[in-house]
Coordinates of C-alpha atoms in Angstrom, one line a residue:
Chain A
X1 CA 30.8 8.7 18.4
X2 CA 31.5 7.6 22.6
X3 CA 28.7 5.5 23.8
X4 CA 27.2 8.2 26.3
X5 CA 26.8 10.6 23.1
X6 CA 24.3 8.1 22.4
X7 CA 22.4 8.7 25.3
X8 CA 22.6 12.5 24.7
X9 CA 19.7 14.9 24.4
X10 CA 20.9 16.8 21.9
X11 CA 22.5 14.4 19.4
X12 CA 19.9 13.3 17.0
X13 CA 20.4 9.8 17.5
X14 CA 21.6 10.0 21.1
X15 CA 17.3 12.0 21.1
X16 CA 16.6 8.3 19.0
X17 CA 17.6 6.5 22.2
X18 CA 15.7 8.2 24.4
X19 CA 12.4 8.7 22.8
X20 CA 12.4 4.9 22.1
X21 CA 13.6 4.7 26.4
X22 CA 11.0 6.7 27.6
X23 CA 7.5 4.7 26.3
X24 CA 8.0 0.9 27.2
X25 CA 5.6 0.1 24.2
X26 CA 8.8 1.1 22.0
X27 CA 10.7 -0.8 23.9
X28 CA 8.9 -4.2 23.9
X29 CA 8.5 -3.6 20.1
X30 CA 12.6 -2.7 19.7
X31 CA 13.0 -6.5 21.2
X32 CA 10.4 -8.1 19.1
X33 CA 11.8 -6.0 15.9
X34 CA 15.7 -7.5 17.4
X35 CA 14.4 -11.3 18.4
X36 CA 12.4 -12.2 14.6
X37 CA 15.8 -10.1 12.8
X38 CA 18.3 -12.5 14.6
X39 CA 15.7 -15.9 13.9
X40 CA 16.2 -14.7 10.9
X41 CA 20.1 -14.2 10.4
X42 CA 20.6 -17.8 12.4
X43 CA 17.1 -18.7 10.6
X44 CA 18.7 -22.6 9.2
X45 CA 20.6 -23.1 12.7
X46 CA 16.9 -22.7 14.6
X47 CA 14.5 -25.1 12.4
X48 CA 14.6 -28.2 13.4
X49 CA 14.3 -29.4 9.7
X50 CA 15.0 -27.5 6.3
X51 CA 11.0 -27.4 5.0
X52 CA 12.5 -26.9 1.6
X53 CA 15.0 -30.5 1.6
X54 CA 12.5 -32.7 -0.3
X55 CA 14.4 -35.4 1.8
X56 CA 13.7 -35.5 5.1
X57 CA 9.1 -34.1 4.0
X58 CA 7.2 -37.1 5.2
X59 CA 3.8 -37.2 3.2
X60 CA 2.0 -39.0 5.4
X61 CA 2.9 -36.1 8.3
X62 CA 0.9 -33.4 6.0
X63 CA -1.5 -31.2 7.8
X64 CA -0.7 -32.9 11.6
X65 CA -2.6 -30.3 13.8
X66 CA -0.9 -28.1 16.7
X67 CA 1.8 -30.6 19.1
X68 CA 1.9 -33.3 16.6
X69 CA 4.5 -36.1 16.5
X70 CA 6.3 -37.1 13.8
X71 CA 7.5 -41.0 13.3
X72 CA 11.1 -40.1 14.2
X73 CA 9.8 -37.7 17.3
X74 CA 10.5 -35.1 16.4
X75 CA 7.4 -32.7 17.7
X76 CA 5.4 -30.6 14.9
X77 CA 4.8 -27.6 17.5
X78 CA 3.0 -25.8 15.1
X79 CA 1.7 -28.2 13.2
X80 CA 2.4 -29.3 9.8
X81 CA 1.2 -27.8 6.1
X82 CA -0.4 -30.1 3.1
X83 CA 3.4 -31.4 1.8
X84 CA 3.9 -32.2 5.3
X85 CA 6.4 -29.7 6.4
X86 CA 7.0 -28.2 10.3
X87 CA 5.2 -25.0 10.0
X88 CA 7.5 -23.5 13.1
X89 CA 10.7 -23.9 10.2
X90 CA 8.6 -23.0 6.7
X91 CA 7.8 -19.9 9.0
X92 CA 11.1 -19.6 10.1
X93 CA 12.4 -19.3 6.6
X94 CA 9.1 -17.8 5.3
X95 CA 10.6 -14.8 7.7
X96 CA 14.6 -14.6 6.2
X97 CA 13.2 -14.1 3.3
X98 CA 10.3 -11.6 3.8
X99 CA 12.8 -10.1 5.9
X100 CA 15.2 -10.0 3.8
X101 CA 13.1 -8.6 0.6
X102 CA 12.0 -5.8 2.6
X103 CA 15.2 -4.7 4.1
X104 CA 17.0 -5.0 0.7
X105 CA 14.3 -3.5 -1.3
X106 CA 13.2 -0.6 1.3
X107 CA 17.7 -0.1 1.5
X108 CA 18.0 0.5 -2.3
X109 CA 15.1 2.2 -2.8
X110 CA 16.1 4.7 0.5
X111 CA 19.6 4.7 -2.0
X112 CA 17.9 5.1 -4.3
X113 CA 15.8 7.9 -3.3
X114 CA 18.9 10.4 -1.3
X115 CA 21.0 10.5 -4.3
X116 CA 18.4 12.0 -5.9
X117 CA 16.6 14.3 -3.5
X118 CA 20.1 15.3 -2.8
X119 CA 20.5 16.7 -6.0
X120 CA 17.1 18.0 -6.3
X121 CA 18.0 20.2 -3.6
X122 CA 21.4 21.1 -3.9
X123 CA 21.1 22.5 -7.5
X124 CA 17.3 23.6 -7.1
X125 CA 16.2 25.1 -10.6
X126 CA 15.1 23.0 -13.2
X127 CA 16.9 19.7 -11.9
X128 CA 15.1 19.9 -8.8
X129 CA 11.8 21.0 -10.9
X130 CA 11.8 17.5 -12.9
X131 CA 12.5 15.0 -10.2
X132 CA 10.3 16.7 -8.2
X133 CA 7.3 16.2 -10.8
X134 CA 8.5 12.1 -11.5
X135 CA 8.4 12.2 -7.2
X136 CA 4.6 13.7 -7.5
X137 CA 3.4 11.9 -10.2
X138 CA 5.0 8.7 -8.3
X139 CA 3.2 9.7 -4.4
X140 CA -0.5 10.3 -6.5
X141 CA -0.4 6.9 -7.2
X142 CA -1.1 4.0 -4.9
X143 CA 2.2 1.8 -3.5
X144 CA 0.2 -1.2 -4.5
X145 CA -1.6 -0.2 -8.0
X146 CA 1.8 0.2 -9.0
X147 CA 3.3 -2.9 -8.5
X148 CA 0.4 -4.4 -9.7
X149 CA 1.0 -3.2 -13.3
X150 CA 4.5 -3.7 -13.0
X151 CA 4.4 -7.0 -11.9
X152 CA 0.8 -7.7 -13.9
X153 CA 3.3 -6.7 -17.2
X154 CA 6.8 -8.4 -16.4
X155 CA 5.0 -11.7 -14.3
X156 CA 6.4 -13.0 -11.0
X157 CA 9.3 -13.8 -9.9
X158 CA 12.4 -12.4 -6.6
X159 CA 13.7 -9.7 -8.5
X160 CA 11.1 -8.4 -10.7
X161 CA 9.1 -7.3 -7.1
X162 CA 12.0 -6.3 -5.4
X163 CA 12.3 -4.1 -8.4
X164 CA 8.7 -2.8 -8.2
X165 CA 9.6 -2.7 -4.5
X166 CA 12.2 0.2 -5.1
X167 CA 10.0 1.8 -7.8
X168 CA 7.3 2.3 -5.7
X169 CA 9.5 3.9 -2.4
X170 CA 12.2 5.4 -3.9
X171 CA 10.0 8.9 -3.8
X172 CA 8.9 9.2 -0.3
X173 CA 12.6 9.2 0.1
X174 CA 13.2 11.9 -2.1
X175 CA 11.1 13.7 -1.3
X176 CA 11.9 13.6 2.8
X177 CA 15.8 14.1 1.5
X178 CA 14.7 16.7 -0.3
X179 CA 13.2 19.1 2.0
X180 CA 15.8 17.7 5.2
X181 CA 18.2 19.7 2.9
X182 CA 16.8 22.4 1.6
X183 CA 16.3 23.2 5.5
X184 CA 20.7 22.1 5.8
X185 CA 21.6 23.6 2.6
X186 CA 21.4 27.7 4.0
X187 CA 22.6 26.9 7.6
X188 CA 26.9 28.7 7.8
X189 CA 28.5 25.2 7.6
X190 CA 27.4 24.5 4.1
X191 CA 28.5 27.7 3.2
X192 CA 31.8 27.3 5.3
X193 CA 32.3 23.8 3.6
X194 CA 32.0 25.5 0.3
X195 CA 34.3 28.6 1.0
X196 CA 37.2 25.9 1.9
X197 CA 36.8 24.7 -2.0
X198 CA 35.9 21.0 -0.7
X199 CA 34.3 19.7 -3.9
X200 CA 30.3 18.9 -4.1
X201 CA 30.3 15.5 -4.1
X202 CA 32.0 15.5 -0.5
X203 CA 29.6 18.5 0.9
X204 CA 27.2 16.4 -0.3
X205 CA 27.6 13.6 0.7
X206 CA 29.8 14.2 4.3
X207 CA 28.6 17.6 5.0
X208 CA 24.2 17.6 4.4
X209 CA 23.2 14.1 4.3
X210 CA 24.3 13.7 7.8
X211 CA 22.1 16.3 9.2
X212 CA 19.7 15.0 6.5
X213 CA 19.8 11.2 8.0
X214 CA 17.9 10.9 11.3
X215 CA 14.1 11.5 9.6
X216 CA 15.3 9.5 6.8
X217 CA 15.9 6.3 9.7
X218 CA 12.5 6.8 10.3
X219 CA 11.0 6.4 7.2
X220 CA 13.0 3.3 6.3
X221 CA 11.5 1.9 9.1
X222 CA 8.1 2.5 8.1
X223 CA 8.8 1.8 4.2
X224 CA 10.7 -1.2 5.2
X225 CA 6.8 -2.5 6.9
X226 CA 5.5 -1.2 4.2
X227 CA 7.4 -3.0 1.8
X228 CA 6.8 -6.5 4.0
X229 CA 3.2 -6.0 3.7
X230 CA 3.4 -5.4 0.0
X231 CA 5.5 -8.2 -0.9
X232 CA 3.4 -10.1 1.1
X233 CA 0.4 -9.4 -0.3
X234 CA 1.6 -9.2 -3.8
X235 CA 2.9 -13.4 -3.8
X236 CA -1.2 -14.1 -1.9
X237 CA -2.5 -13.0 -4.8
X238 CA 0.4 -15.4 -7.2
X239 CA 2.4 -11.9 -8.6
X240 CA 5.2 -12.3 -6.1
X241 CA 7.4 -14.6 -5.5
X242 CA 8.1 -17.6 -7.5
X243 CA 7.4 -21.2 -5.0
X244 CA 10.1 -21.6 -5.0
X245 CA 10.9 -17.9 -2.8
X246 CA 8.4 -19.3 -0.2
X247 CA 7.9 -16.3 2.3
X248 CA 5.2 -15.6 5.0
X249 CA 3.1 -14.1 2.0
X250 CA 3.0 -17.8 -0.3
X251 CA 3.3 -20.1 3.4
X252 CA -0.5 -18.3 4.2
X253 CA -1.9 -18.4 0.1
X254 CA -1.0 -22.7 1.2
X255 CA -3.2 -22.7 3.8
X256 CA -6.5 -20.1 2.1
X257 CA -7.7 -23.7 0.5
X258 CA -7.6 -25.7 3.9
X259 CA -8.8 -22.6 6.2
X260 CA -12.3 -23.4 4.5
X261 CA -11.9 -27.3 5.8
X262 CA -10.8 -26.9 9.7
X263 CA -6.9 -26.5 8.7
X264 CA -7.0 -23.2 10.3
X265 CA -3.0 -23.4 11.3
X266 CA -1.2 -23.7 8.1
X267 CA -2.4 -20.1 7.3
X268 CA -3.3 -18.7 11.0
X269 CA 0.7 -19.2 12.1
X270 CA 2.9 -17.5 10.0
X271 CA -0.1 -14.4 9.9
X272 CA 0.8 -14.0 13.0
X273 CA 4.0 -14.1 12.4
X274 CA 3.5 -11.2 9.7
X275 CA 1.3 -9.6 11.3
X276 CA 4.0 -9.1 15.1
X277 CA 6.3 -8.2 12.5
X278 CA 4.6 -5.3 10.8
X279 CA 3.1 -4.5 13.5
X280 CA 5.9 -4.0 16.2
X281 CA 8.1 -2.4 12.9
X282 CA 5.5 0.1 12.9
X283 CA 5.0 0.5 16.5
X284 CA 9.1 1.4 16.9
X285 CA 8.9 4.0 13.8
X286 CA 6.0 5.6 14.8
X287 CA 7.5 6.4 17.9
X288 CA 10.8 7.8 16.3
X289 CA 8.0 10.1 14.5
X290 CA 7.0 11.4 18.0
X291 CA 10.0 12.2 19.0
X292 CA 11.4 13.6 15.7
X293 CA 8.4 15.7 15.3
X294 CA 7.4 17.9 18.5
X295 CA 5.4 20.1 17.0
X296 CA 2.6 17.3 18.3
X297 CA 3.9 17.2 21.1
X298 CA 5.5 14.4 24.0
X299 CA 3.0 12.2 25.0
Chain B
X1 CA -10.2 29.5 -11.6
X2 CA -10.9 28.5 -14.8
X3 CA -7.6 28.3 -16.1
X4 CA -6.8 26.6 -12.5
X5 CA -9.7 23.1 -13.8
X6 CA -8.0 23.4 -17.7
X7 CA -4.4 23.6 -16.2
X8 CA -5.4 20.5 -13.9
X9 CA -7.1 18.9 -16.5
X10 CA -3.9 19.4 -19.1
X11 CA -1.9 17.7 -16.5
X12 CA -3.7 14.3 -16.0
X13 CA -4.2 14.2 -19.5
X14 CA -0.1 14.2 -19.7
X15 CA -0.1 11.7 -16.4
X16 CA -2.9 9.7 -18.1
X17 CA -0.3 9.5 -21.9
X18 CA 2.8 9.0 -19.9
X19 CA 0.7 5.6 -18.5
X20 CA -0.6 4.7 -21.5
X21 CA 3.2 5.1 -23.4
X22 CA 3.7 2.5 -20.1
X23 CA 1.8 0.4 -20.5
X24 CA 2.5 0.2 -24.7
X25 CA 6.5 -0.8 -23.7
X26 CA 5.5 -3.0 -21.1
X27 CA 3.4 -4.6 -24.0
X28 CA 5.1 -4.2 -27.0
X29 CA 8.8 -3.3 -26.3
X30 CA 9.5 -5.5 -23.6
X31 CA 7.7 -8.5 -23.8
X32 CA 6.6 -9.8 -27.4
X33 CA 3.2 -8.7 -28.6
X34 CA 2.6 -11.8 -30.4
X35 CA 2.8 -14.1 -27.8
X36 CA 1.0 -11.9 -25.3
X37 CA -2.2 -11.3 -27.6
X38 CA -2.2 -14.4 -29.4
X39 CA -4.1 -17.2 -27.6
X40 CA -1.7 -19.5 -26.8
X41 CA -3.4 -22.3 -28.9
X42 CA -3.6 -20.6 -32.6
X43 CA -2.7 -22.0 -35.8
X44 CA 0.7 -20.6 -37.7
X45 CA -2.3 -18.7 -39.9
X46 CA -4.2 -17.7 -37.4
X47 CA -1.0 -16.0 -36.0
X48 CA 0.0 -14.4 -39.1
X49 CA -3.2 -12.6 -39.6
X50 CA -3.9 -11.3 -36.0
X51 CA -0.2 -10.3 -36.5
X52 CA -1.0 -8.1 -39.8
X53 CA -4.1 -7.5 -38.4
X54 CA -2.8 -6.0 -35.1
X55 CA 0.2 -4.5 -37.8
X56 CA 2.7 -5.6 -35.5
X57 CA 5.3 -6.5 -38.4
X58 CA 4.5 -2.3 -38.7
X59 CA 7.3 0.1 -36.8
X60 CA 6.8 0.6 -33.2
X61 CA 5.5 4.3 -33.7
X62 CA 2.7 3.3 -36.2
X63 CA 2.0 0.6 -33.9
X64 CA 2.2 3.0 -30.5
X65 CA -0.6 5.4 -33.2
X66 CA -2.6 1.8 -33.4
X67 CA -2.3 1.2 -30.1
X68 CA -3.7 5.1 -28.6
X69 CA -6.6 5.7 -31.8
X70 CA -8.3 2.2 -31.1
X71 CA -8.2 3.0 -26.9
X72 CA -9.7 6.0 -27.8
X73 CA -12.6 4.0 -30.0
X74 CA -12.8 2.1 -26.6
X75 CA -11.1 -0.8 -28.8
X76 CA -8.6 -2.3 -25.6
X77 CA -8.1 -5.8 -27.7
X78 CA -10.8 -9.0 -26.8
X79 CA -10.6 -11.4 -23.8
X80 CA -9.6 -14.3 -25.6
X81 CA -11.2 -16.1 -22.3
X82 CA -14.3 -14.6 -23.1
X83 CA -14.3 -14.2 -26.6
X84 CA -15.7 -11.0 -26.3
X85 CA -14.3 -7.0 -26.0
X86 CA -11.9 -6.2 -23.0
X87 CA -13.3 -3.2 -22.4
X88 CA -17.2 -4.7 -22.0
X89 CA -16.5 -7.3 -19.8
X90 CA -14.6 -4.4 -17.5
X91 CA -17.9 -2.5 -17.7
X92 CA -19.7 -5.5 -16.9
X93 CA -18.0 -5.5 -13.3
X94 CA -17.5 -2.2 -12.0
X95 CA -20.9 -1.6 -10.8
X96 CA -20.1 -4.1 -8.6
X97 CA -16.3 -2.9 -7.7
X98 CA -17.9 0.9 -6.7
X99 CA -20.1 -0.8 -4.9
X100 CA -17.7 -2.9 -2.5
X101 CA -14.7 0.8 -2.8
X102 CA -18.0 3.6 -2.2
X103 CA -19.7 1.6 0.8
X104 CA -16.0 0.5 2.9
X105 CA -15.0 4.0 2.7
X106 CA -18.6 5.1 4.2
X107 CA -17.5 2.0 7.2
X108 CA -14.0 4.2 7.4
X109 CA -15.6 7.2 7.8
X110 CA -18.0 5.9 10.1
X111 CA -16.3 4.3 12.2
X112 CA -13.0 6.2 12.3
X113 CA -13.7 9.9 12.4
X114 CA -15.7 9.4 15.8
X115 CA -13.0 7.4 17.3
X116 CA -10.3 10.0 16.4
X117 CA -12.3 12.9 17.6
X118 CA -12.4 10.5 21.0
X119 CA -8.8 9.9 21.1
X120 CA -7.7 13.9 20.2
X121 CA -9.9 15.8 22.5
X122 CA -8.7 13.2 25.3
X123 CA -4.2 13.1 24.1
X124 CA -2.5 11.6 26.2
X125 CA -4.9 9.0 28.4
X126 CA -5.2 5.8 28.1
X127 CA -8.0 5.9 26.0
X128 CA -6.1 8.1 23.9
X129 CA -3.0 5.5 23.8
X130 CA -5.6 2.2 23.1
X131 CA -7.1 4.1 20.0
X132 CA -3.5 5.0 18.4
X133 CA -2.0 1.5 19.3
X134 CA -5.1 0.1 17.7
X135 CA -4.8 2.1 14.4
X136 CA -1.8 1.4 14.6
X137 CA -2.0 -2.1 14.1
X138 CA -4.6 -1.8 12.1
X139 CA -2.6 -0.5 9.7
X140 CA -0.4 -3.6 9.9
X141 CA -2.6 -6.5 9.4
X142 CA -1.9 -7.2 6.0
X143 CA -5.2 -6.9 4.3
X144 CA -5.3 -10.4 2.4
X145 CA -4.8 -12.3 6.5
X146 CA -7.3 -9.9 7.7
X147 CA -9.7 -11.0 5.2
X148 CA -9.0 -15.0 5.8
X149 CA -9.4 -14.4 9.6
X150 CA -13.2 -12.7 9.2
X151 CA -13.8 -15.9 6.8
X152 CA -12.2 -18.3 9.5
X153 CA -14.5 -16.3 12.6
X154 CA -17.7 -15.5 11.2
X155 CA -18.3 -18.1 8.4
X156 CA -16.5 -21.0 9.3
X157 CA -16.5 -21.0 13.1
X158 CA -20.5 -18.8 13.6
X159 CA -21.5 -19.1 10.9
X160 CA -23.4 -16.2 11.2
X161 CA -21.9 -14.6 7.9
X162 CA -21.8 -16.2 3.6
X163 CA -17.8 -15.9 2.7
X164 CA -18.0 -15.3 -1.0
X165 CA -19.5 -14.4 -3.4
X166 CA -22.2 -11.1 -4.2
X167 CA -26.0 -12.3 -3.3
X168 CA -28.6 -11.6 -4.5
X169 CA -28.8 -7.7 -6.2
X170 CA -31.9 -5.6 -6.0
X171 CA -32.9 -2.9 -7.4
X172 CA -33.7 1.1 -6.4
X173 CA -34.8 3.6 -8.8
X174 CA -33.0 2.0 -11.5
X175 CA -29.9 1.6 -10.1
X176 CA -29.1 -2.3 -9.4
X177 CA -26.8 -2.9 -5.9
X178 CA -26.4 -5.4 -3.4
X179 CA -28.1 -2.8 -0.8
X180 CA -31.4 -2.9 -1.7
X181 CA -32.0 -7.1 -0.6
X182 CA -30.4 -8.5 3.0
X183 CA -29.3 -11.0 1.2
X184 CA -26.7 -8.9 -0.3
X185 CA -26.1 -7.2 2.7
X186 CA -25.0 -9.8 4.1
X187 CA -22.3 -10.8 1.1
X188 CA -21.4 -7.0 1.7
X189 CA -20.9 -6.0 4.9
X190 CA -17.0 -8.7 5.9
X191 CA -16.3 -8.0 1.9
X192 CA -16.5 -4.2 3.3
X193 CA -15.7 -4.0 6.4
X194 CA -12.0 -6.7 5.4
X195 CA -11.1 -2.6 2.6
X196 CA -12.0 0.0 5.2
X197 CA -9.7 -1.7 7.9
X198 CA -6.6 0.2 6.9
X199 CA -8.7 3.3 6.1
X200 CA -10.1 3.3 9.4
X201 CA -6.4 3.5 10.9
X202 CA -5.8 6.3 8.4
X203 CA -8.6 8.3 9.1
X204 CA -8.4 7.9 12.9
X205 CA -5.2 9.8 12.9
X206 CA -5.8 12.4 10.5
X207 CA -9.2 13.6 12.8
X208 CA -7.4 13.5 15.7
X209 CA -4.3 15.5 14.0
X210 CA -7.0 17.5 12.6
X211 CA -8.4 18.0 16.4
X212 CA -5.4 18.4 18.1
X213 CA -4.4 21.2 15.4
X214 CA -7.3 23.1 15.7
X215 CA -8.0 22.9 19.2
X216 CA -5.3 25.0 20.6
X217 CA -6.4 28.2 17.9
X218 CA -7.6 31.6 18.5
X219 CA -10.9 31.5 17.5
X220 CA -11.7 28.2 19.7
X221 CA -10.7 30.3 22.6
X222 CA -12.6 33.6 20.6
X223 CA -15.9 30.7 20.5
X224 CA -15.4 30.2 24.2
X225 CA -15.1 33.1 25.8
X226 CA -18.6 34.2 23.6
X227 CA -20.0 31.4 25.7
X228 CA -20.4 28.6 22.7
X229 CA -21.4 25.0 24.5
X230 CA -17.9 22.6 23.7
X231 CA -20.4 20.3 21.8
X232 CA -21.0 23.7 19.5
X233 CA -17.6 23.8 19.2
X234 CA -16.3 20.9 18.9
X235 CA -18.6 19.6 16.5
X236 CA -20.1 22.9 14.6
X237 CA -16.3 25.4 14.2
X238 CA -13.5 22.6 14.9
X239 CA -15.3 19.7 12.5
X240 CA -15.7 22.3 9.8
X241 CA -11.5 22.8 9.9
X242 CA -10.9 18.9 9.6
X243 CA -13.2 18.2 7.1
X244 CA -10.8 19.7 4.6
X245 CA -7.6 17.5 4.2
X246 CA -10.2 14.8 5.0
X247 CA -11.9 15.6 2.0
X248 CA -8.9 15.3 -0.1
X249 CA -7.0 12.5 1.7
X250 CA -10.6 10.4 1.2
X251 CA -10.8 11.9 -2.2
X252 CA -7.0 10.0 -3.2
X253 CA -7.9 6.9 -1.3
X254 CA -10.7 6.1 -3.1
X255 CA -8.4 5.0 -5.3
X256 CA -5.7 3.3 -3.2
X257 CA -9.2 1.4 -2.0
X258 CA -10.4 0.4 -5.5
X259 CA -6.2 -0.4 -6.0
X260 CA -6.9 -2.4 -2.7
X261 CA -10.4 -4.2 -3.8
X262 CA -8.4 -6.7 -6.0
X263 CA -7.1 -8.2 -2.5
X264 CA -11.0 -8.8 -1.2
X265 CA -12.4 -9.0 -4.1
X266 CA -9.3 -12.5 -4.5
X267 CA -10.4 -13.4 -1.0
X268 CA -14.6 -13.1 -0.8
X269 CA -14.8 -13.6 -4.9
X270 CA -16.5 -11.2 -5.0
X271 CA -17.4 -10.6 -8.6
X272 CA -15.8 -7.3 -9.7
X273 CA -13.1 -6.4 -11.5
X274 CA -10.2 -6.8 -9.5
X275 CA -11.0 -10.9 -9.1
X276 CA -11.4 -10.2 -13.4
X277 CA -7.2 -9.1 -12.9
X278 CA -6.2 -11.7 -11.5
X279 CA -7.8 -14.6 -13.3
X280 CA -6.6 -13.0 -15.8
X281 CA -3.3 -12.3 -15.2
X282 CA -3.7 -16.3 -14.5
X283 CA -5.3 -17.3 -17.6
X284 CA -2.7 -15.1 -19.2
X285 CA -5.2 -13.6 -20.9
X286 CA -3.4 -10.0 -21.6
X287 CA -6.0 -7.6 -23.2
X288 CA -8.2 -7.8 -20.1
X289 CA -5.2 -7.0 -18.5
X290 CA -4.0 -4.4 -20.0
X291 CA -7.8 -2.9 -20.1
X292 CA -8.1 -3.1 -17.0
X293 CA -5.0 -0.7 -16.3
X294 CA -6.0 1.7 -18.5
X295 CA -9.7 1.8 -17.2
X296 CA -7.8 2.0 -13.1
X297 CA -5.6 4.6 -14.3
X298 CA -8.3 6.5 -16.3
X299 CA -10.7 6.1 -13.0
X300 CA -7.9 7.3 -10.8
X301 CA -6.4 9.4 -12.8
X302 CA -10.5 11.5 -12.9
X303 CA -10.8 11.2 -9.3
X304 CA -7.7 12.8 -8.6
X305 CA -9.2 15.7 -10.5
X306 CA -12.1 16.1 -9.4
X307 CA -11.0 16.4 -5.2
X308 CA -8.5 18.5 -6.5
X309 CA -11.1 21.3 -7.9
X310 CA -12.4 20.3 -5.3
X311 CA -10.5 21.1 -2.9
X312 CA -9.8 24.2 -4.2
X313 CA -13.1 25.1 -4.7
X314 CA -13.1 24.7 -0.6
X315 CA -9.5 26.6 -0.1
X316 CA -9.0 29.3 -2.5
X317 CA -5.2 29.0 -1.5
X318 CA -4.4 25.9 -3.4
X319 CA -4.8 27.4 -6.7
X320 CA -3.7 31.1 -6.3
X321 CA -0.7 29.1 -4.3
X322 CA 0.2 27.7 -7.9
X323 CA -0.6 30.6 -10.2
X324 CA 2.6 32.5 -9.0

């Protein structure tokens, strides 16, 4: 695809990009998303200290308010936590974990949901009925309830959290892919592909899937935001990530006890970062949904 | 109608059965039930006795039978910590959770519906934009952090409202609730706001979409042509049509609020079943965890069942569509 095609109205991806560029709010939110993503990727090069290297931590520096200076001249712009960790560094590392878990579980759920949704739509009949029954069952339960149930039984851990997040998210993707694929599969190009004798997996992946992608991008974004929120909540409750993988949720939980005694920065700043992250992903996702759903009109 | 209710009822039972199987597998097949259901400090003799009394030496299907049989008789095991039946512990704390959830739901409606109406009746204006962005902010706010900020602002800084506990419980017409005392109400406000904020956003969006989809319909034009006042059109005719999807979603969200109460109760130390769950997980009091899961899922399935039946009463297309 050439670059100009990205901005053409009749190409789906182009429509999404044009849609974002017409809303200042969405442009700003996209910029924030990209900046946070980059910060998470290059994280260790950005932070003044490695917050989990015990050798550089000094317990005398614990609970310093924002702007304090350490013995060796390092300024803690956002203060330090109970262990004397620089909050800014801890937050960047937390952002890495939160984004990593959210994006990874979102991608796996997207993969699982897409495969099952395509199969359901293409083959129809009993397979369709079976898959959709399970989807309905899953969607009937609130995300947090299923995740709670699972982690209450399994205990905490990185892979258990990812498993729980995938389990609660795949059904949303499956349903979206199925309904998009049901519309697409009766169109002439699929019939043409079939007449040409192209194998079923190739029709599914090469022809049907690309045309079901746009709604998936939107749901994918909203689901990643949800996953990040859910992981933070579970970690806060003490049944999510273990203390060795500190996500933003755990950082906030650490500051919870200190909130009452006035050390607000330990929980406030990680919370603000979490909010900005989830909020900007949601703004972009919401804008894309409006663009894809012209029924409600251009706003 | 009867056929629909019966079919829906059987579906509910099926879902409940599936959940029971999953919980059973989680406790008995994946984990070690002896480790899960026997207190960690039990002696070898006690351990052997409990293994025999729980029938853990029997084949798995027989154990499943016993598990279901006991559950049907309301026996979901004894708490290690309190040494009382876990179901009693849960039933004792359920009223506090229900009170919090229902009050939160009312708040969500009282705040959400007017904002949604304003937004829907003035689409694409600055007000609409502010309300809609606010609603995105509302469901982006991590609920636990939002609760902490409420405590920080209203309890620590301003000192207006208490931050933890349930406060005094009053009695009116035989119902015990904190709604009937001033102290109780003060304790209830912050947790209820915390629990409802997420749902406020949802109600705003649903109402707005409803208004925008209903306003261009023919019956609205007809009502205008008939000379009805705009107020009457909006609050009587349009509003009725918005209520249908709203009722369904509210019913479903009640279940999700019950689950989210876990978060709110943990932050505000509200003595409900959610806090009991987290405390029990931390104390490895697994019989209570298992009992909580079964109770909350049953409750949830029951709510769904009631909502579906109500919905089919309001909108006959649902039950006819399903029958064909």
